[in-house]
Short mmCIF file of N, CA and C in Angstrom, two decimals:
data_model
loop_
_atom_site.label_atom_id
_atom_site.label_comp_id
_atom_site.label_asym_id
_atom_site.label_seq_id
_atom_site.Cartn_x
_atom_site.Cartn_y
_atom_site.Cartn_z
N MET A 1 43.18 124.75 -15.13
CA MET A 1 42.38 126.48 -15.84
C MET A 1 40.73 126.89 -14.88
N LYS A 2 40.39 126.50 -14.78
CA LYS A 2 38.69 126.26 -14.02
C LYS A 2 38.95 126.89 -12.51
N THR A 3 40.00 126.48 -11.51
CA THR A 3 40.38 127.35 -10.99
C THR A 3 40.66 128.37 -10.56
N THR A 4 41.35 128.45 -11.38
CA THR A 4 41.96 130.22 -11.10
C THR A 4 40.84 131.21 -12.01
N GLN A 5 40.37 130.91 -12.88
CA GLN A 5 39.02 131.54 -12.92
C GLN A 5 38.21 131.77 -12.16
N LYS A 6 37.72 130.71 -10.83
CA LYS A 6 36.85 130.79 -10.02
C LYS A 6 38.00 132.13 -8.87
N CYS A 7 38.99 131.39 -8.79
CA CYS A 7 39.43 132.83 -7.40
C CYS A 7 38.92 134.14 -7.98
N ILE A 8 39.10 134.29 -9.18
CA ILE A 8 39.92 135.80 -10.10
C ILE A 8 38.35 136.05 -9.65
N VAL A 9 36.90 135.65 -10.02
CA VAL A 9 35.63 136.05 -10.30
C VAL A 9 35.69 135.91 -9.17
N CYS A 10 35.77 134.95 -7.16
CA CYS A 10 35.90 135.14 -6.02
C CYS A 10 37.01 136.62 -5.45
N LEU A 11 37.99 137.31 -6.00
CA LEU A 11 38.26 138.56 -5.65
C LEU A 11 37.48 139.60 -6.38
N ILE A 12 37.30 139.67 -7.38
CA ILE A 12 35.87 140.57 -7.69
C ILE A 12 35.09 141.02 -7.65
N LEU A 13 34.45 140.12 -7.07
CA LEU A 13 33.77 139.90 -5.76
C LEU A 13 33.94 140.41 -4.66
N SER A 14 34.72 139.77 -4.01
CA SER A 14 35.33 140.51 -2.97
C SER A 14 35.85 142.16 -3.12
N PHE A 15 36.44 142.94 -3.85
CA PHE A 15 36.73 143.99 -3.77
C PHE A 15 35.75 144.68 -3.80
N VAL A 16 34.00 143.65 -4.90
CA VAL A 16 33.00 145.49 -4.58
C VAL A 16 32.25 144.63 -3.64
N LEU A 17 32.35 143.92 -3.06
CA LEU A 17 31.43 144.17 -1.96
C LEU A 17 32.41 144.63 -0.30
N LEU A 18 33.70 144.99 -0.74
CA LEU A 18 34.21 145.90 0.31
C LEU A 18 34.82 146.77 0.04
N SER A 19 34.28 147.38 -1.27
CA SER A 19 34.20 148.44 -1.50
C SER A 19 32.90 149.15 -1.35
N SER A 20 31.92 148.60 -0.93
CA SER A 20 30.44 149.28 -0.87
C SER A 20 30.40 149.21 0.58
N LEU A 21 31.47 148.26 1.06
CA LEU A 21 30.36 148.68 2.78
C LEU A 21 32.08 149.42 3.04
N GLY A 22 32.86 150.31 2.60
CA GLY A 22 33.48 151.24 2.93
C GLY A 22 32.89 152.29 2.31
N ALA A 23 32.03 152.61 2.11
CA ALA A 23 31.32 153.55 1.01
C ALA A 23 30.15 153.92 2.37
N THR A 24 29.44 152.84 2.82
CA THR A 24 28.38 152.92 3.77
C THR A 24 29.01 153.24 6.02
N ALA A 25 30.36 152.53 6.05
CA ALA A 25 30.42 152.50 6.99
C ALA A 25 32.39 153.54 6.88
N THR A 26 31.95 154.08 8.29
CA THR A 26 33.40 155.19 8.44
C THR A 26 34.52 155.03 9.41
N TRP A 27 35.28 154.79 9.28
CA TRP A 27 35.87 154.41 10.21
C TRP A 27 37.17 154.78 11.04
N GLU A 28 36.02 155.32 12.68
CA GLU A 28 35.91 156.21 13.49
C GLU A 28 36.32 155.62 14.71
N PRO A 29 37.80 155.51 15.05
CA PRO A 29 38.04 154.54 15.57
C PRO A 29 37.94 155.16 17.35
N TYR A 30 37.01 154.63 18.40
CA TYR A 30 37.31 154.70 19.81
C TYR A 30 37.80 153.82 20.80
N LEU A 31 38.13 154.77 21.91
CA LEU A 31 39.23 153.48 22.92
C LEU A 31 38.12 153.75 24.04
N GLY A 32 37.73 152.56 24.35
CA GLY A 32 37.22 152.05 25.81
C GLY A 32 37.51 151.91 26.88
N LEU A 33 37.34 152.13 28.09
CA LEU A 33 37.50 151.20 29.44
C LEU A 33 37.35 151.76 29.74
N GLY A 34 36.26 150.23 30.34
CA GLY A 34 35.54 150.51 31.71
C GLY A 34 36.32 149.22 32.79
N LYS A 35 34.42 149.19 34.06
CA LYS A 35 35.28 148.23 34.88
C LYS A 35 33.56 147.87 35.21
N GLY A 36 33.45 146.83 36.10
CA GLY A 36 32.62 146.33 36.19
C GLY A 36 32.14 145.31 37.74
N LYS A 37 30.80 144.55 37.93
CA LYS A 37 31.14 143.10 39.11
C LYS A 37 30.24 142.39 37.98
N THR A 38 30.03 141.27 38.87
CA THR A 38 30.04 140.20 38.82
C THR A 38 29.54 139.94 39.63
N LYS A 39 28.62 138.88 39.62
CA LYS A 39 27.92 137.96 40.94
C LYS A 39 28.46 136.35 40.94
N VAL A 40 29.15 136.10 41.68
CA VAL A 40 29.27 134.91 41.47
C VAL A 40 29.73 133.66 42.60
N GLU A 41 28.51 132.61 42.51
CA GLU A 41 28.98 131.77 43.77
C GLU A 41 28.35 133.02 45.32
N GLY A 42 27.41 134.47 44.72
CA GLY A 42 27.42 135.04 45.78
C GLY A 42 28.35 135.85 46.34
N GLU A 43 29.33 135.84 45.74
CA GLU A 43 30.15 136.88 45.54
C GLU A 43 30.16 138.35 44.39
N ARG A 44 30.44 139.49 45.07
CA ARG A 44 30.98 140.42 44.17
C ARG A 44 31.92 140.41 43.16
N VAL A 45 32.89 140.10 42.70
CA VAL A 45 33.61 140.64 42.81
C VAL A 45 33.97 141.37 40.79
N PRO A 46 34.83 142.24 40.63
CA PRO A 46 34.93 142.96 39.67
C PRO A 46 35.89 142.28 38.70
N PHE A 47 35.43 143.42 37.70
CA PHE A 47 36.78 143.00 35.93
C PHE A 47 36.94 144.04 35.75
N PHE A 48 37.82 144.33 34.97
CA PHE A 48 38.22 145.51 34.22
C PHE A 48 38.54 145.31 32.73
N GLU A 49 38.08 146.25 32.40
CA GLU A 49 38.09 145.88 30.62
C GLU A 49 38.90 146.86 29.08
N LEU A 50 39.04 146.81 28.54
CA LEU A 50 40.09 147.36 27.81
C LEU A 50 39.15 147.59 26.02
N ALA A 51 38.39 148.56 25.54
CA ALA A 51 38.02 147.92 24.09
C ALA A 51 38.23 149.00 22.86
N LEU A 52 38.54 148.20 21.69
CA LEU A 52 39.11 149.34 20.92
C LEU A 52 37.78 148.85 19.58
N GLY A 53 37.13 149.95 18.93
CA GLY A 53 36.78 149.62 17.84
C GLY A 53 35.43 150.62 17.09
N THR A 54 35.13 150.46 16.66
CA THR A 54 34.81 151.64 16.01
C THR A 54 33.18 152.08 15.03
N SER A 55 32.21 152.91 14.78
CA SER A 55 30.83 153.21 14.20
C SER A 55 31.17 152.78 13.02
N LEU A 56 29.76 151.54 13.29
CA LEU A 56 29.23 151.39 11.62
C LEU A 56 27.76 151.45 11.39
N GLY A 57 27.91 153.15 11.06
CA GLY A 57 26.72 153.92 10.89
C GLY A 57 27.15 154.31 12.00
N SER A 58 25.31 154.82 12.12
CA SER A 58 24.65 155.95 13.48
C SER A 58 24.42 156.06 14.80
N ARG A 59 23.75 154.27 14.21
CA ARG A 59 23.83 153.82 15.70
C ARG A 59 24.43 152.50 15.62
N ALA A 60 25.19 151.34 15.18
CA ALA A 60 26.22 150.62 15.66
C ALA A 60 27.25 150.89 15.44
N THR A 61 27.45 150.23 16.53
CA THR A 61 30.29 150.25 16.83
C THR A 61 29.68 148.39 16.49
N ILE A 62 31.25 148.23 15.63
CA ILE A 62 31.54 146.59 16.32
C ILE A 62 33.08 147.16 16.79
N GLU A 63 33.57 146.12 17.92
CA GLU A 63 35.03 145.93 18.76
C GLU A 63 35.03 144.26 19.43
N THR A 64 36.50 144.92 19.79
CA THR A 64 37.51 144.04 20.36
C THR A 64 37.30 144.43 21.06
N PHE A 65 36.83 143.07 22.93
CA PHE A 65 37.75 143.68 24.39
C PHE A 65 38.73 142.46 24.48
N LEU A 66 38.90 143.10 25.48
CA LEU A 66 39.82 142.76 26.75
C LEU A 66 39.83 142.87 27.94
N MET A 67 39.20 141.34 28.92
CA MET A 67 38.76 141.98 30.07
C MET A 67 39.45 141.14 30.65
N ALA A 68 39.89 141.68 32.27
CA ALA A 68 40.63 140.71 33.07
C ALA A 68 39.58 140.82 34.63
N GLN A 69 39.42 139.75 35.50
CA GLN A 69 39.00 139.52 36.14
C GLN A 69 39.63 138.24 37.76
N PRO A 70 39.83 139.11 38.65
CA PRO A 70 40.66 137.93 39.40
C PRO A 70 39.90 137.37 40.16
N LEU A 71 40.27 136.04 40.68
CA LEU A 71 39.45 134.79 40.74
C LEU A 71 39.82 135.02 42.15
N SER A 72 40.60 135.47 42.34
CA SER A 72 41.25 135.04 43.79
C SER A 72 42.42 136.13 44.54
N ASN A 73 42.63 136.69 45.37
CA ASN A 73 43.53 137.45 45.39
C ASN A 73 44.50 137.59 45.23
N PHE A 74 45.90 138.27 45.21
CA PHE A 74 46.91 138.01 44.78
C PHE A 74 47.52 138.51 46.02
N PRO A 75 49.50 137.57 45.90
CA PRO A 75 50.43 137.42 47.06
C PRO A 75 50.38 139.68 47.62
N HIS A 76 50.65 140.25 46.14
CA HIS A 76 51.44 141.13 47.00
C HIS A 76 49.10 142.84 46.41
N MET A 77 48.23 142.61 45.81
CA MET A 77 46.77 143.08 46.06
C MET A 77 45.93 142.37 46.36
N SER A 78 44.80 142.81 46.85
CA SER A 78 43.29 142.93 47.57
C SER A 78 42.69 143.20 46.75
N PHE A 79 42.03 142.31 45.71
CA PHE A 79 40.59 142.68 44.95
C PHE A 79 38.97 141.81 45.27
N ASP A 80 39.43 141.89 46.90
CA ASP A 80 38.41 140.89 47.86
C ASP A 80 37.52 139.84 46.88
N ALA A 81 38.02 139.44 46.02
CA ALA A 81 37.86 138.12 45.72
C ALA A 81 37.95 136.48 46.32
N ASP A 82 37.63 136.24 47.00
CA ASP A 82 37.43 134.74 47.73
C ASP A 82 36.98 133.73 46.18
N ILE A 83 36.78 133.58 45.31
CA ILE A 83 35.90 132.63 44.48
C ILE A 83 36.11 130.95 44.83
N THR A 84 37.71 131.67 44.65
CA THR A 84 39.00 129.60 44.75
C THR A 84 39.29 130.15 45.76
N GLU A 85 40.67 128.51 46.16
CA GLU A 85 41.05 128.83 47.76
C GLU A 85 42.22 129.49 46.71
N THR A 86 42.40 129.28 45.01
CA THR A 86 43.61 129.02 44.58
C THR A 86 44.32 130.05 44.37
N GLU A 87 45.72 130.49 44.63
CA GLU A 87 45.61 131.62 44.63
C GLU A 87 46.36 132.53 43.53
N SER A 88 46.36 133.91 43.49
CA SER A 88 46.41 134.53 42.54
C SER A 88 45.83 133.53 41.13
N ALA A 89 44.67 132.88 41.17
CA ALA A 89 44.09 132.89 40.11
C ALA A 89 42.86 134.06 39.41
N PHE A 90 42.74 133.82 37.51
CA PHE A 90 42.41 134.84 36.52
C PHE A 90 41.55 134.56 36.30
N ALA A 91 40.61 135.21 35.28
CA ALA A 91 39.81 134.86 34.20
C ALA A 91 40.07 136.04 33.27
N MET A 92 40.08 136.02 31.49
CA MET A 92 41.28 136.75 31.08
C MET A 92 39.48 136.54 29.76
N MET A 93 39.22 137.62 29.49
CA MET A 93 37.64 136.96 27.78
C MET A 93 38.72 137.76 27.03
N THR A 94 38.26 137.86 25.37
CA THR A 94 38.77 138.46 24.64
C THR A 94 37.67 137.82 23.78
N GLY A 95 37.39 138.89 22.82
CA GLY A 95 36.79 138.93 21.06
C GLY A 95 36.04 139.25 21.44
N ALA A 96 34.93 140.29 20.39
CA ALA A 96 34.32 140.81 19.61
C ALA A 96 32.64 140.81 19.86
N ARG A 97 32.25 142.76 20.16
CA ARG A 97 30.63 143.35 20.39
C ARG A 97 30.59 144.32 19.68
N VAL A 98 29.22 143.56 19.20
CA VAL A 98 28.21 144.66 18.48
C VAL A 98 27.18 145.26 20.26
N SER A 99 27.35 147.19 19.04
CA SER A 99 26.51 147.49 20.04
C SER A 99 25.76 148.26 19.07
N VAL A 100 24.55 148.36 19.69
CA VAL A 100 22.96 148.92 18.67
C VAL A 100 22.52 149.50 19.48
N SER A 101 22.20 150.93 19.47
CA SER A 101 21.75 152.54 20.09
C SER A 101 20.05 152.45 18.65
N LEU A 102 19.19 152.71 20.08
CA LEU A 102 17.92 153.59 19.74
C LEU A 102 17.39 153.94 18.65
N PHE A 103 18.57 155.52 19.01
CA PHE A 103 18.72 156.61 18.39
C PHE A 103 19.68 157.54 18.13
N LYS A 104 19.50 158.26 16.98
CA LYS A 104 20.49 158.49 15.88
C LYS A 104 21.68 159.55 17.29
N ASP A 105 20.76 160.13 17.54
CA ASP A 105 21.54 161.28 18.22
C ASP A 105 20.86 161.66 19.55
N ALA A 106 20.90 161.64 20.75
CA ALA A 106 20.57 160.97 21.65
C ALA A 106 20.83 161.25 22.78
N PHE A 107 20.92 162.34 24.24
CA PHE A 107 21.47 162.51 25.38
C PHE A 107 21.81 161.26 25.73
N CYS A 108 20.59 160.69 26.26
CA CYS A 108 20.50 159.42 27.24
C CYS A 108 20.49 158.51 25.86
N ASN A 109 20.42 157.57 25.45
CA ASN A 109 20.59 156.68 24.12
C ASN A 109 20.28 154.54 24.50
N PRO A 110 19.00 154.81 25.27
CA PRO A 110 18.95 153.35 25.52
C PRO A 110 19.78 152.43 24.16
N MET A 111 20.56 151.27 24.28
CA MET A 111 20.80 150.40 23.81
C MET A 111 21.23 148.97 24.43
N LEU A 112 21.86 148.41 23.01
CA LEU A 112 21.59 146.74 23.70
C LEU A 112 23.24 146.50 23.14
N GLN A 113 23.73 145.01 23.59
CA GLN A 113 25.05 145.38 23.38
C GLN A 113 25.13 143.44 23.84
N ALA A 114 26.15 142.17 22.87
CA ALA A 114 25.83 141.48 22.97
C ALA A 114 27.67 140.78 22.08
N GLY A 115 28.04 139.99 22.49
CA GLY A 115 29.15 139.91 22.51
C GLY A 115 29.90 138.17 23.04
N LEU A 116 30.65 138.12 21.85
CA LEU A 116 31.17 136.81 21.72
C LEU A 116 32.67 135.88 21.30
N GLY A 117 33.01 135.58 22.44
CA GLY A 117 34.74 135.40 22.62
C GLY A 117 35.33 133.89 23.02
N GLY A 118 35.90 134.05 24.09
CA GLY A 118 36.83 133.18 24.73
C GLY A 118 37.01 133.63 25.90
N MET A 119 37.17 132.52 27.14
CA MET A 119 37.73 132.49 28.88
C MET A 119 39.01 132.22 28.82
N ILE A 120 39.65 132.32 28.85
CA ILE A 120 41.37 132.22 29.55
C ILE A 120 41.18 131.72 31.19
N ILE A 121 40.44 130.61 32.18
CA ILE A 121 40.73 130.55 33.59
C ILE A 121 42.60 130.04 33.17
N SER A 122 42.70 130.67 34.95
CA SER A 122 44.15 130.32 34.52
C SER A 122 44.76 130.76 36.33
N ARG A 123 46.31 130.67 36.56
CA ARG A 123 46.43 131.42 37.36
C ARG A 123 48.31 132.21 37.14
N ALA A 124 48.82 133.07 38.24
CA ALA A 124 49.56 133.66 37.55
C ALA A 124 50.67 132.56 37.95
N GLU A 125 50.69 132.26 38.94
CA GLU A 125 51.46 131.35 39.93
C GLU A 125 51.49 130.01 39.35
N SER A 126 52.44 129.37 38.96
CA SER A 126 52.56 127.51 39.24
C SER A 126 53.30 126.83 39.94
N THR A 127 52.02 125.82 41.05
CA THR A 127 53.37 125.61 41.67
C THR A 127 53.98 124.14 41.37
N ASP A 128 53.82 123.13 39.71
CA ASP A 128 54.36 122.51 39.08
C ASP A 128 55.14 123.56 38.01
N ASN A 129 55.38 122.08 37.31
CA ASN A 129 55.51 122.12 36.04
C ASN A 129 54.50 122.04 35.53
N GLN A 130 53.53 122.10 35.48
CA GLN A 130 52.64 122.02 35.06
C GLN A 130 51.03 123.44 34.35
N THR A 131 50.83 123.76 33.60
CA THR A 131 51.05 125.48 33.61
C THR A 131 48.98 124.38 33.63
N ASP A 132 48.40 125.54 34.78
CA ASP A 132 47.06 125.47 34.52
C ASP A 132 46.04 126.66 34.04
N LEU A 133 45.73 126.31 32.47
CA LEU A 133 45.21 126.59 31.60
C LEU A 133 44.33 126.30 31.05
N PHE A 134 43.31 127.17 30.82
CA PHE A 134 41.55 126.23 30.38
C PHE A 134 40.80 127.38 29.52
N LEU A 135 40.39 127.21 28.27
CA LEU A 135 40.40 128.14 27.46
C LEU A 135 38.75 127.82 27.24
N TYR A 136 37.15 128.36 27.13
CA TYR A 136 36.18 128.08 27.21
C TYR A 136 36.41 129.32 26.11
N PHE A 137 34.25 128.67 25.99
CA PHE A 137 33.34 130.16 25.33
C PHE A 137 32.93 131.21 26.21
N TYR A 138 32.86 132.13 25.40
CA TYR A 138 32.49 133.18 26.15
C TYR A 138 31.76 133.02 26.00
N SER A 139 29.82 134.82 26.42
CA SER A 139 28.64 135.56 25.65
C SER A 139 28.19 135.84 26.35
N SER A 140 28.35 137.06 25.29
CA SER A 140 27.41 137.88 26.91
C SER A 140 26.04 139.13 25.93
N ILE A 141 25.31 139.24 26.59
CA ILE A 141 24.26 139.97 26.61
C ILE A 141 24.28 140.74 27.46
N ALA A 142 23.68 142.41 26.71
CA ALA A 142 23.76 142.90 27.97
C ALA A 142 22.70 144.63 27.52
N THR A 143 22.10 145.30 28.17
CA THR A 143 21.33 145.61 28.09
C THR A 143 21.58 147.43 28.91
N GLY A 144 21.26 148.65 28.64
CA GLY A 144 21.22 149.75 29.14
C GLY A 144 21.09 151.04 27.93
N PHE A 145 22.03 152.61 28.92
CA PHE A 145 21.91 153.29 27.64
C PHE A 145 23.32 153.94 28.11
N GLU A 146 22.89 154.97 26.76
CA GLU A 146 25.00 155.42 26.63
C GLU A 146 24.29 156.99 27.05
N VAL A 147 25.73 157.45 27.67
CA VAL A 147 25.30 158.73 27.73
C VAL A 147 26.47 159.87 27.31
N ASP A 148 25.80 160.60 25.50
CA ASP A 148 26.53 161.12 24.54
C ASP A 148 26.98 162.80 25.15
N PHE A 149 27.93 162.99 26.14
CA PHE A 149 28.85 164.26 25.95
C PHE A 149 28.59 165.07 24.72
N SER A 150 29.66 163.75 24.32
CA SER A 150 29.90 164.92 22.87
C SER A 150 30.15 164.08 21.82
N ASP A 151 30.41 163.79 20.28
CA ASP A 151 30.72 162.41 19.70
C ASP A 151 31.72 162.48 19.52
N SER A 152 32.73 162.78 20.39
CA SER A 152 34.51 162.29 21.27
C SER A 152 34.25 161.02 22.35
N PHE A 153 32.84 161.92 23.63
CA PHE A 153 32.88 160.57 24.48
C PHE A 153 31.67 160.93 24.96
N LYS A 154 31.57 159.34 25.40
CA LYS A 154 30.60 158.62 25.85
C LYS A 154 30.89 157.86 26.99
N ILE A 155 29.92 157.59 27.80
CA ILE A 155 29.33 156.86 29.01
C ILE A 155 28.50 155.87 28.54
N LEU A 156 28.87 154.52 28.73
CA LEU A 156 28.19 153.35 29.38
C LEU A 156 27.44 152.86 30.10
N ILE A 157 26.49 152.31 30.65
CA ILE A 157 25.91 152.10 31.38
C ILE A 157 25.40 150.67 31.51
N LEU A 158 25.71 149.62 31.59
CA LEU A 158 24.94 148.44 30.94
C LEU A 158 24.70 147.72 32.06
N SER A 159 24.46 146.46 31.87
CA SER A 159 23.44 145.32 33.27
C SER A 159 23.34 143.97 31.90
N GLY A 160 23.75 142.83 32.58
CA GLY A 160 23.53 142.00 31.62
C GLY A 160 23.58 140.61 32.13
N TYR A 161 23.93 140.00 31.01
CA TYR A 161 24.62 138.31 31.67
C TYR A 161 25.23 138.43 30.94
N ARG A 162 26.05 137.26 31.76
CA ARG A 162 27.22 136.44 30.68
C ARG A 162 26.66 134.81 30.78
N PHE A 163 27.22 134.01 29.71
CA PHE A 163 27.65 132.83 29.14
C PHE A 163 28.69 131.83 29.13
N VAL A 164 29.07 131.96 30.43
CA VAL A 164 30.26 130.78 30.41
C VAL A 164 30.14 129.19 30.61
N PRO A 165 29.89 128.27 29.52
CA PRO A 165 29.88 127.05 30.12
C PRO A 165 31.22 126.86 30.48
N HIS A 166 31.65 126.64 31.58
CA HIS A 166 33.08 125.81 32.05
C HIS A 166 33.26 124.31 32.78
N ASP A 167 34.10 123.95 33.32
CA ASP A 167 34.87 122.44 33.53
C ASP A 167 34.91 123.26 35.45
N GLN A 168 34.92 121.77 36.52
CA GLN A 168 35.15 122.70 37.70
C GLN A 168 36.65 122.50 37.29
N VAL A 169 37.25 123.41 37.89
CA VAL A 169 38.40 124.14 36.98
C VAL A 169 39.45 125.29 38.43
N ILE A 170 40.21 124.84 38.78
CA ILE A 170 41.37 125.18 39.94
C ILE A 170 39.94 125.56 41.04
N GLY A 171 39.44 125.24 41.60
CA GLY A 171 38.39 125.30 42.88
C GLY A 171 37.12 126.00 42.32
N ILE A 172 36.70 126.00 41.37
CA ILE A 172 35.82 126.73 41.06
C ILE A 172 34.15 126.29 40.26
N GLU A 173 33.66 125.94 40.97
CA GLU A 173 32.04 124.73 40.33
C GLU A 173 31.78 125.18 38.55
N ASN A 174 31.25 124.19 38.13
CA ASN A 174 31.53 123.90 37.17
C ASN A 174 30.21 125.11 36.89
N ASP A 175 30.37 125.93 35.35
CA ASP A 175 29.59 126.50 34.89
C ASP A 175 29.86 128.50 36.12
N ALA A 176 30.54 127.96 37.00
CA ALA A 176 29.95 129.53 38.21
C ALA A 176 30.03 130.69 37.29
N LEU A 177 31.38 130.49 36.43
CA LEU A 177 31.52 132.40 35.96
C LEU A 177 30.39 132.78 35.10
N SER A 178 29.23 131.74 34.91
CA SER A 178 28.07 131.84 33.95
C SER A 178 27.13 132.96 34.84
N SER A 179 27.10 134.72 34.75
CA SER A 179 26.73 134.56 35.76
C SER A 179 25.57 136.67 35.22
N ARG A 180 25.43 137.76 36.38
CA ARG A 180 25.17 138.44 36.10
C ARG A 180 26.04 139.81 36.24
N PHE A 181 26.57 141.04 35.16
CA PHE A 181 26.89 141.90 35.15
C PHE A 181 26.47 143.01 35.36
N SER A 182 26.61 144.06 35.66
CA SER A 182 26.92 145.48 36.03
C SER A 182 28.13 146.02 35.82
N SER A 183 28.46 147.16 34.82
CA SER A 183 29.50 147.65 34.19
C SER A 183 28.99 149.37 33.60
N VAL A 184 30.30 149.77 34.07
CA VAL A 184 30.35 151.59 33.77
C VAL A 184 31.94 151.94 32.87
N SER A 185 31.83 152.40 31.14
CA SER A 185 32.37 152.51 30.71
C SER A 185 32.41 153.35 30.05
N PHE A 186 33.82 153.98 29.79
CA PHE A 186 33.89 155.35 29.36
C PHE A 186 34.61 154.82 27.20
N ARG A 187 34.44 155.77 26.62
CA ARG A 187 34.33 155.21 25.49
C ARG A 187 35.09 157.21 24.92
N ALA A 188 36.16 156.93 23.98
CA ALA A 188 36.41 158.22 24.15
C ALA A 188 37.62 158.31 22.31
N SER A 189 36.59 158.83 21.22
CA SER A 189 37.19 159.07 20.47
C SER A 189 39.15 159.63 19.97
N LEU A 190 39.32 158.72 19.00
CA LEU A 190 40.45 158.55 18.95
C LEU A 190 41.08 159.33 17.76
N ASP A 191 39.38 160.30 16.50
CA ASP A 191 40.28 160.84 15.84
C ASP A 191 40.52 161.94 16.41
#
């Protein structure tokens, strides 16, 4: 009986908390597309990103992201990436990011962005029956500017550092993917 009462009290408290959260933050979805570069083992390697997020008030946003980074060239595509001699190697990062801007409404708005998630290091083609799939922790911190053209279109220019503690995998040295990065992203409102 006590377990049922505790569950009911927790459920009521959850409804109260979620209803007050809904009153402070509105669902204003946006889609983000971006491209950037990281410096890994002395080489500048591109990455591509897709994000889906929403505003948390007038100065903060939260988003989920998916980033892809080639670590070597692919058979039919060249990305100017020679970090490893393993053909068709790539990294995929996914997680959540929070962005906070300094001003409520400004054309060129300084901002801070932090993200947490996971990174998968693998290769597209497997030579044997064993799959090369390695999962590691991913985090990033960046500063930059948000250029506000309107309420529905923004450009983000960021520079920061990503931290990926990993083992030596598919010809990449320990922690080599932890590096500085810079990126340009476009956000468009979905409303």
